[in-house]
PDB file of C-alpha atoms in Angstrom:
ATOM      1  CA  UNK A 190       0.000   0.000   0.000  1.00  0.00           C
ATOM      2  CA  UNK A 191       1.034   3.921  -0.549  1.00  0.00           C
ATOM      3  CA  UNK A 192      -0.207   7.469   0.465  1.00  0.00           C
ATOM      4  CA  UNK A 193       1.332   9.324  -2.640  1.00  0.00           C
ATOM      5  CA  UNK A 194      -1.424  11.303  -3.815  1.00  0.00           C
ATOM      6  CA  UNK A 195      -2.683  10.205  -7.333  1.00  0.00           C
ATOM      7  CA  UNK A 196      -5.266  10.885  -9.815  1.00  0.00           C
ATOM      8  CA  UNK A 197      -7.693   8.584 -12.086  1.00  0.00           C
ATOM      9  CA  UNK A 198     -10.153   9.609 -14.218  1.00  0.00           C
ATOM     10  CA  UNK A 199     -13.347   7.797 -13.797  1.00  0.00           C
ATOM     11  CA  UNK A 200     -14.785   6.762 -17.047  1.00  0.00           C
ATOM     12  CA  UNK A 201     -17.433   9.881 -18.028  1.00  0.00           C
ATOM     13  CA  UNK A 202     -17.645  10.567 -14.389  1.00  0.00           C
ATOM     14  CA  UNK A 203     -15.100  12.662 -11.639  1.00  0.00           C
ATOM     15  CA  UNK A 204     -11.672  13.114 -11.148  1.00  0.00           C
ATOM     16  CA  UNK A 205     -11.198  10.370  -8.436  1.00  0.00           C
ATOM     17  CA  UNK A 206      -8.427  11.355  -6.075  1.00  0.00           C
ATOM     18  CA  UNK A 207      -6.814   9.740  -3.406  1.00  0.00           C
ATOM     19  CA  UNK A 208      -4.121  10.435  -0.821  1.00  0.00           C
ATOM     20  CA  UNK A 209      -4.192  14.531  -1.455  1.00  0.00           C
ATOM     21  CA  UNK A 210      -2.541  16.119   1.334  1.00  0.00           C
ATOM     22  CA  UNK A 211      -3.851  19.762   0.122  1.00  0.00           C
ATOM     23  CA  UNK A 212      -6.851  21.127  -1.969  1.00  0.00           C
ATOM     24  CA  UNK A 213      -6.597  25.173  -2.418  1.00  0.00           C
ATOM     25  CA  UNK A 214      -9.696  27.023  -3.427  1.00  0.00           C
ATOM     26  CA  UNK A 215      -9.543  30.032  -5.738  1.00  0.00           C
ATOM     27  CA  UNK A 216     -10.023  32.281  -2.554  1.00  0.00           C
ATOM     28  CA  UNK A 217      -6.850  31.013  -1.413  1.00  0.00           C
ATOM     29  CA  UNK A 218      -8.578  28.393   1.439  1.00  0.00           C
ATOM     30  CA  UNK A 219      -7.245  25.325   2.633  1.00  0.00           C
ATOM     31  CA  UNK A 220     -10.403  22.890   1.607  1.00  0.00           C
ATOM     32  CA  UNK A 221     -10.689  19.866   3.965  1.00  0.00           C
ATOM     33  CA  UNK A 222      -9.296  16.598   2.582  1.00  0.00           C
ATOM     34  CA  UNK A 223     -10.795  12.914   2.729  1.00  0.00           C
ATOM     35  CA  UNK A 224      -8.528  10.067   1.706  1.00  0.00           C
ATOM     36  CA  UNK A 225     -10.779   9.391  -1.464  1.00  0.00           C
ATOM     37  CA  UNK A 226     -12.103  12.308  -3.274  1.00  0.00           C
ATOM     38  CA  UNK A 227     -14.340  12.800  -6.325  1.00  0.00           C
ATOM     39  CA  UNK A 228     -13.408  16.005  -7.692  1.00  0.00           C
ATOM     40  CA  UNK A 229     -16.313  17.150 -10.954  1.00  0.00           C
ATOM     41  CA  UNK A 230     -14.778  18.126 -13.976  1.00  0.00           C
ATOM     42  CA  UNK A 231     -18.195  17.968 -15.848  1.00  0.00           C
ATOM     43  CA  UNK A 232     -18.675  21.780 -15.214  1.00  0.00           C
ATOM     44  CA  UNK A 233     -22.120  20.909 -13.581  1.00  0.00           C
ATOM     45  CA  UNK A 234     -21.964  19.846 -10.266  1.00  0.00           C
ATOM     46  CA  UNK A 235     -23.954  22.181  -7.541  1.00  0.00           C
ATOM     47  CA  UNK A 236     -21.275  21.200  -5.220  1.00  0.00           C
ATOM     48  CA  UNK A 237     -17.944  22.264  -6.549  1.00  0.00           C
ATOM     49  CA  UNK A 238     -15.033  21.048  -6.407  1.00  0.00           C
ATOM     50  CA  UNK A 239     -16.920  18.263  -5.458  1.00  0.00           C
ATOM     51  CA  UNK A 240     -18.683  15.663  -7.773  1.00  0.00           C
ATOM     52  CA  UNK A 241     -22.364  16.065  -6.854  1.00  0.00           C
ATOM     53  CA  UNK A 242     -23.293  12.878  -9.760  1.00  0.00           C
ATOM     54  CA  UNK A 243     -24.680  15.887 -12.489  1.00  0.00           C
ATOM     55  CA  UNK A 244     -22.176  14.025 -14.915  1.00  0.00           C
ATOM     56  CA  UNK A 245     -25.266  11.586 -15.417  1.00  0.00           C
ATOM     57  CA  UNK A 246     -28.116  13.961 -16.475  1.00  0.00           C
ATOM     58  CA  UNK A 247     -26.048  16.167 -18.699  1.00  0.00           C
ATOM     59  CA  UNK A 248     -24.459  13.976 -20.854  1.00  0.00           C
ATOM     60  CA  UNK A 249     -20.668  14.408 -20.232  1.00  0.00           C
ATOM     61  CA  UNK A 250     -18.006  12.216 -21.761  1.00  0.00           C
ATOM     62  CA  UNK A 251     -14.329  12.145 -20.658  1.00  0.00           C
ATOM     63  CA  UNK A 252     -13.143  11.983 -24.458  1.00  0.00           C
ATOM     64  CA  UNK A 253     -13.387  15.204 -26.682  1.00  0.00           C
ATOM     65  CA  UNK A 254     -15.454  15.857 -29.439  1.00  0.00           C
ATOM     66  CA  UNK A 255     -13.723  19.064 -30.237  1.00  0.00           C
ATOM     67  CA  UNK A 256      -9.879  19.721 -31.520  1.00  0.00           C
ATOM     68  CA  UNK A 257      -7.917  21.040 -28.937  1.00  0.00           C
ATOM     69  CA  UNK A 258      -7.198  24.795 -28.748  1.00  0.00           C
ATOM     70  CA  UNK A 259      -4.122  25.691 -29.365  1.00  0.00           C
ATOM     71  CA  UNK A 260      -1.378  24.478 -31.510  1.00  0.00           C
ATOM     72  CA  UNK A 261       0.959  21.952 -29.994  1.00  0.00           C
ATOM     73  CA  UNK A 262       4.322  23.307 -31.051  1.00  0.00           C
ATOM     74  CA  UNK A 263       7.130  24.700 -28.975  1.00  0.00           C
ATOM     75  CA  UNK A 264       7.690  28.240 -30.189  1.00  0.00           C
ATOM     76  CA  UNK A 265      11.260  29.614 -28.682  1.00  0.00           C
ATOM     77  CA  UNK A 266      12.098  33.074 -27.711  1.00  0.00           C
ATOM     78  CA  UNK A 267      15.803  33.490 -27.358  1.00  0.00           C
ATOM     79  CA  UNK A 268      17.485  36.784 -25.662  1.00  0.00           C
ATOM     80  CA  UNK A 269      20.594  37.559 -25.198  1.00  0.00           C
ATOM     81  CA  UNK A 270      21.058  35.424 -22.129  1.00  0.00           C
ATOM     82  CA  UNK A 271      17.704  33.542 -21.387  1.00  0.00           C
ATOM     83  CA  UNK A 272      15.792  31.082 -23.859  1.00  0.00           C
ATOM     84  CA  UNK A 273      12.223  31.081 -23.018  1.00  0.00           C
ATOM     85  CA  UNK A 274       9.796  28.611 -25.032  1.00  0.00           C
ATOM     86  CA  UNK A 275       6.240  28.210 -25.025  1.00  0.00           C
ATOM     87  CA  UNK A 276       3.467  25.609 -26.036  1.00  0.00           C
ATOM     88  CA  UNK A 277      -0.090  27.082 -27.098  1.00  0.00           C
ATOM     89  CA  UNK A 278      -1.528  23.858 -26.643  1.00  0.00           C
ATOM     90  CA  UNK A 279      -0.336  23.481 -22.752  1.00  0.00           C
ATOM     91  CA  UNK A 280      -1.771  27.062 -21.759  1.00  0.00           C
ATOM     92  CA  UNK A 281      -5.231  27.363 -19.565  1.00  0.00           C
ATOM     93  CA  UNK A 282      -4.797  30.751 -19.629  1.00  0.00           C
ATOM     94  CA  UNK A 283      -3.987  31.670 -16.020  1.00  0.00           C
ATOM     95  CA  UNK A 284      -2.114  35.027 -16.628  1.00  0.00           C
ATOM     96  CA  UNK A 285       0.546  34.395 -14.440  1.00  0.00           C
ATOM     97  CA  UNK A 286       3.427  35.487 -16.619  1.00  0.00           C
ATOM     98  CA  UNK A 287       1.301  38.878 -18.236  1.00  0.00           C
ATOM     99  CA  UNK A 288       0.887  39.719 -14.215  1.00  0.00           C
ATOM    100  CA  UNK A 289       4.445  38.545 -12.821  1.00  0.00           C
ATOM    101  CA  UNK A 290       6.378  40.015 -15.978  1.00  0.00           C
ATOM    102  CA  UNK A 291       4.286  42.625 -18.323  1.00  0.00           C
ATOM    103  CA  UNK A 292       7.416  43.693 -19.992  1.00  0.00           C
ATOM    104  CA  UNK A 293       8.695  40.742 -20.778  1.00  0.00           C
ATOM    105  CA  UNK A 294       5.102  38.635 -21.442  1.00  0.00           C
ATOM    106  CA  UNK A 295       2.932  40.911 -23.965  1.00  0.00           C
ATOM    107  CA  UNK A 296      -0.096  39.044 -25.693  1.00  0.00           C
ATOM    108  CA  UNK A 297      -0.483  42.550 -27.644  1.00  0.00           C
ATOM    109  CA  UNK A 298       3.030  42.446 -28.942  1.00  0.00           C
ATOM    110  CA  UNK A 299       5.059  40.046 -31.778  1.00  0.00           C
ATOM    111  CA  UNK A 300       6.906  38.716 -30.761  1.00  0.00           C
ATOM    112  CA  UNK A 301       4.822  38.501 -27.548  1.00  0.00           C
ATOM    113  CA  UNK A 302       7.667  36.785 -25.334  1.00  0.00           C
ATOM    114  CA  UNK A 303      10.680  38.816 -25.438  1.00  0.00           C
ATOM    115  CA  UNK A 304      13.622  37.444 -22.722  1.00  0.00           C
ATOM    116  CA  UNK A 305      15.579  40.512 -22.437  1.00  0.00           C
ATOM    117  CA  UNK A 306      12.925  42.521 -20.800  1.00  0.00           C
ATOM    118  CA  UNK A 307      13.390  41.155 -17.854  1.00  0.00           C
ATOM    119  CA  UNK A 308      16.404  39.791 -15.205  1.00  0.00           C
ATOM    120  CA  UNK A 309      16.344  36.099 -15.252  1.00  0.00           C
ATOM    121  CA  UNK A 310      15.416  35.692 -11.460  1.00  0.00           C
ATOM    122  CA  UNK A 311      12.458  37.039 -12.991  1.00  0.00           C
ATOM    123  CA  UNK A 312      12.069  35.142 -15.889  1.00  0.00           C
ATOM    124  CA  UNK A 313      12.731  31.956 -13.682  1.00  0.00           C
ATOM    125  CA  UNK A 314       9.754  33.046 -11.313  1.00  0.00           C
ATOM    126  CA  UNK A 315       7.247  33.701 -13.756  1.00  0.00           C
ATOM    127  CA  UNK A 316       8.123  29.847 -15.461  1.00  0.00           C
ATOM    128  CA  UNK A 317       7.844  28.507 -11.934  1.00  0.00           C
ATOM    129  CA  UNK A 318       4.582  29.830 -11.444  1.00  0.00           C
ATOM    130  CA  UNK A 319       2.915  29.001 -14.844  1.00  0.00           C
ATOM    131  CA  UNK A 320       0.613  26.172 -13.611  1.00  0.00           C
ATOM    132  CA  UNK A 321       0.239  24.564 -16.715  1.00  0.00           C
ATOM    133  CA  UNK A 322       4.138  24.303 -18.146  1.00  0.00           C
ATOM    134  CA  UNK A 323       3.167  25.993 -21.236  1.00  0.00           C
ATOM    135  CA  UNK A 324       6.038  28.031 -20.504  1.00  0.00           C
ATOM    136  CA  UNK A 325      10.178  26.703 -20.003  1.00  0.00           C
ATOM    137  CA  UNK A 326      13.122  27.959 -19.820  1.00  0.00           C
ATOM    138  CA  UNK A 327      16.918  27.572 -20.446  1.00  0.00           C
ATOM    139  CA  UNK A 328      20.371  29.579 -21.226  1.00  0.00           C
ATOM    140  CA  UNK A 329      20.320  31.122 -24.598  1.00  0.00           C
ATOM    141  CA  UNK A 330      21.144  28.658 -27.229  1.00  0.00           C
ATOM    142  CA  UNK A 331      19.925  25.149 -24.821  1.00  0.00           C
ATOM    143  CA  UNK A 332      17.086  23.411 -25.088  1.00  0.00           C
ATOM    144  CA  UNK A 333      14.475  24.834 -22.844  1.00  0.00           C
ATOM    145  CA  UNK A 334      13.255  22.698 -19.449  1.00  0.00           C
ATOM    146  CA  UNK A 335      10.141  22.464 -17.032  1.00  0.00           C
ATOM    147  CA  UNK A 336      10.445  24.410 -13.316  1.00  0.00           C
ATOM    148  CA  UNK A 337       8.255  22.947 -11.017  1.00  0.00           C
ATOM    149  CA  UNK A 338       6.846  24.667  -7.656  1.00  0.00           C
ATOM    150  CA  UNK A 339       7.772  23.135  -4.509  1.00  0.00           C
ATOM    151  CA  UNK A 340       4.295  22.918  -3.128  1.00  0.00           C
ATOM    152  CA  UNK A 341       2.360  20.042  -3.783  1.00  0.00           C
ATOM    153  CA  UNK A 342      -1.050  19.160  -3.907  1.00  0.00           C
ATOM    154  CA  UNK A 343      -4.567  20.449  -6.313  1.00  0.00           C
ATOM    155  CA  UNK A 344      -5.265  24.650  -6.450  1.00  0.00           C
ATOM    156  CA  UNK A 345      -8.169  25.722  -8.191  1.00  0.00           C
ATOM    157  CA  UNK A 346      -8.461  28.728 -10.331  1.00  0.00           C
ATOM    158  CA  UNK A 347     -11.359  31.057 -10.574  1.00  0.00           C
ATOM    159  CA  UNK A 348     -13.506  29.968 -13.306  1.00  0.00           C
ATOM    160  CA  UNK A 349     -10.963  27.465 -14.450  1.00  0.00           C
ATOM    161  CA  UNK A 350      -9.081  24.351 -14.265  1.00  0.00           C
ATOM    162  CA  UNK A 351      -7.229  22.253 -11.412  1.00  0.00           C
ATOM    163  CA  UNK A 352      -3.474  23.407 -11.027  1.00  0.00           C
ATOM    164  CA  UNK A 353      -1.838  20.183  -9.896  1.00  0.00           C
ATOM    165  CA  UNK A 354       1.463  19.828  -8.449  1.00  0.00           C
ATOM    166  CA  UNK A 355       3.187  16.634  -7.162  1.00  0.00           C
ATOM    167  CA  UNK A 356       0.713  14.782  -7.736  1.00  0.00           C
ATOM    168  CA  UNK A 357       0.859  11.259 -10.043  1.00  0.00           C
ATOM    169  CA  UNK A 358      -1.836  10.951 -12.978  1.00  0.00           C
ATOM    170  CA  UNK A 359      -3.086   7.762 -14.590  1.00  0.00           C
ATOM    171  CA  UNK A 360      -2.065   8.983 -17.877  1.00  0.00           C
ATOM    172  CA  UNK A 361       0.656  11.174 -18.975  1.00  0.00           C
ATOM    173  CA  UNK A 362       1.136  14.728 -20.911  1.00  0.00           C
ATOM    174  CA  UNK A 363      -0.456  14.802 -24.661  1.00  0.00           C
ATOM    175  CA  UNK A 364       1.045  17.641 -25.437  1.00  0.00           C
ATOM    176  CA  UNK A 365       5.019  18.045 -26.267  1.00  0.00           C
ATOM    177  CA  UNK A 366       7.071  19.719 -23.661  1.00  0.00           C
ATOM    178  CA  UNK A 367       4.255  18.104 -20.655  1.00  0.00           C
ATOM    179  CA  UNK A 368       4.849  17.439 -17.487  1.00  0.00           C
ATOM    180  CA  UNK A 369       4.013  14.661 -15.187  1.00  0.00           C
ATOM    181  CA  UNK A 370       5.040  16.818 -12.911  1.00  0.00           C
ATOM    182  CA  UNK A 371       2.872  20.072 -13.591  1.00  0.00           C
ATOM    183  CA  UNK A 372      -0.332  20.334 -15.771  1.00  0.00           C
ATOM    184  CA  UNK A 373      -3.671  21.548 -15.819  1.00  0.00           C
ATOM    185  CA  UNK A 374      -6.977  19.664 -15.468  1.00  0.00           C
ATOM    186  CA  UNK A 375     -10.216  20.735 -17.041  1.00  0.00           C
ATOM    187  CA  UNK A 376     -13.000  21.361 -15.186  1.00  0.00           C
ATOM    188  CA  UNK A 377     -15.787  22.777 -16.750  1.00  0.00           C
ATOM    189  CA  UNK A 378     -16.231  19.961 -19.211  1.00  0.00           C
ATOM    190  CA  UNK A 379     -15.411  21.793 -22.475  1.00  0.00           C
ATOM    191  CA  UNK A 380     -11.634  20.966 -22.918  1.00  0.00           C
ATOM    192  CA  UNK A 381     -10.580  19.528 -26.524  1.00  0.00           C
ATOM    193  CA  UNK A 382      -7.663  17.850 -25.007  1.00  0.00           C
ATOM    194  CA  UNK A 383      -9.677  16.192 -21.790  1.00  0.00           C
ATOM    195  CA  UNK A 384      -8.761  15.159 -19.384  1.00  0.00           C
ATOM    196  CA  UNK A 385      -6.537  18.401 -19.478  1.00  0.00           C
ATOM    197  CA  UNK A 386      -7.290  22.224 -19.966  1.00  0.00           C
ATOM    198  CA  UNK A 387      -6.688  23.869 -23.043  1.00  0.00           C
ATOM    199  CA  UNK A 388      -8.152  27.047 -22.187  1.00  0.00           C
ATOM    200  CA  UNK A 389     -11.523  26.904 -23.478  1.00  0.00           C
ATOM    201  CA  UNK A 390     -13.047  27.850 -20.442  1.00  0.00           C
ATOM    202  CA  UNK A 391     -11.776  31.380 -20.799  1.00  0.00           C
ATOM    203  CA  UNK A 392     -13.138  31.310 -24.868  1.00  0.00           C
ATOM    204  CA  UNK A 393     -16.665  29.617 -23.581  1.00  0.00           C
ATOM    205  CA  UNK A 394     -16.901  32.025 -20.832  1.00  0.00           C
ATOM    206  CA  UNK A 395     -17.388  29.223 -18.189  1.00  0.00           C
ATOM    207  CA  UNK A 396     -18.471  30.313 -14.775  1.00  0.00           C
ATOM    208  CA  UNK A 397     -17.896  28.017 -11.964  1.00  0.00           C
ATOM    209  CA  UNK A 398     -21.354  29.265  -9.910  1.00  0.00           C
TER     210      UNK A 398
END
């Protein structure tokens, strides 16, 4: 037997979890933990995070009818010193790097990533904190790796997927550049890429109330 924390999909059901140590709300709230959890990831449930059994009246299925958003390419973005690459197809869209590193992370600019506008302490904290790994890093002219926060456990963003951390999946990345280590989970049902975010909640306007 083992405690490490892991995650299975049940099949066009909930995200069963087991062994979780810490589940953080969008507020920021430390959310009691039970051994075994059924997290939804239908989009439906009345009783978010938790599964609440709506997967069975509104017809959700854990494979996707839809193409996945995003390209899945690694684009690079060299500087002077830092490399920083980026997959389209990892991305759910949580802003971290426009809000850690405006100068550096511009959606309104091509190119949009540019290195050199900002240290690489910087640079390292705003790949750190992208919970999805769409974003790596590496010294100009190397090939580009994951950085992975220390915590570990499931966050939840505001009207948008699971952040995981640490925790062991019963399937691995789809998308190149993935981590086992880091990734995203959909949660309002609507992913193209289940049983992983590719943003569309943001383009669908999903609400989580």
């Amino acid at each position: 037997m083992t405690d490490k924390p892991t995650i299975t999909g049940r099949e066009n059901g909930p995200l069963l979890v087991k062994h979780l140590k810490r589940l953080t709300a969008a507020d920021g709230r430390e959310i009691e933990v039970k051994e075994v959890m059924a997290l939804c990831r239908c989009g439906g449930s009345s009783n978010k995070p938790f599964c609440d059994g709506t997967h069975n009246e509104n017809g959700f299925t854990d494979t996707s009818t839809v193409e996945p958003a995003g390209k899945d390419k690694i684009y690079s973005f060299e500087g002077k010193i830092s490399l920083v690459a980026y997959n389209p197809r990892l991305c759910s869209h949580a802003a971290e790097c426009v809000t850690r590193a405006p100068a550096a992370f511009d959606p309104t600019r091509r190119p949009w990533i540019e290195p050199d506008a900002a240290e690489r302490e910087k640079l390292e904290e705003v790949v750190s904190a992208c919970p999805s790994g769409a974003l790596m890093i590496a010294n100009a002219g190397e090939n580009p790796v994951q950085l992975v926060a220390d915590a570990e456990g499931i966050s939840i963003q505001k009207d948008g997927p699971y952040h995981v951390n640490g925790v062991e999946m019963d399937r691995g990345p789809t998308a190149e550049g993935g981590s086992a280590e880091k990734y995203v989970l959909c949660r309002c049902g609507l992913s193209g890429a289940k049983p992983f975010c590719d943003g569309t909640h943001r383009d669908a306007g999903w609400k989580d109330n």
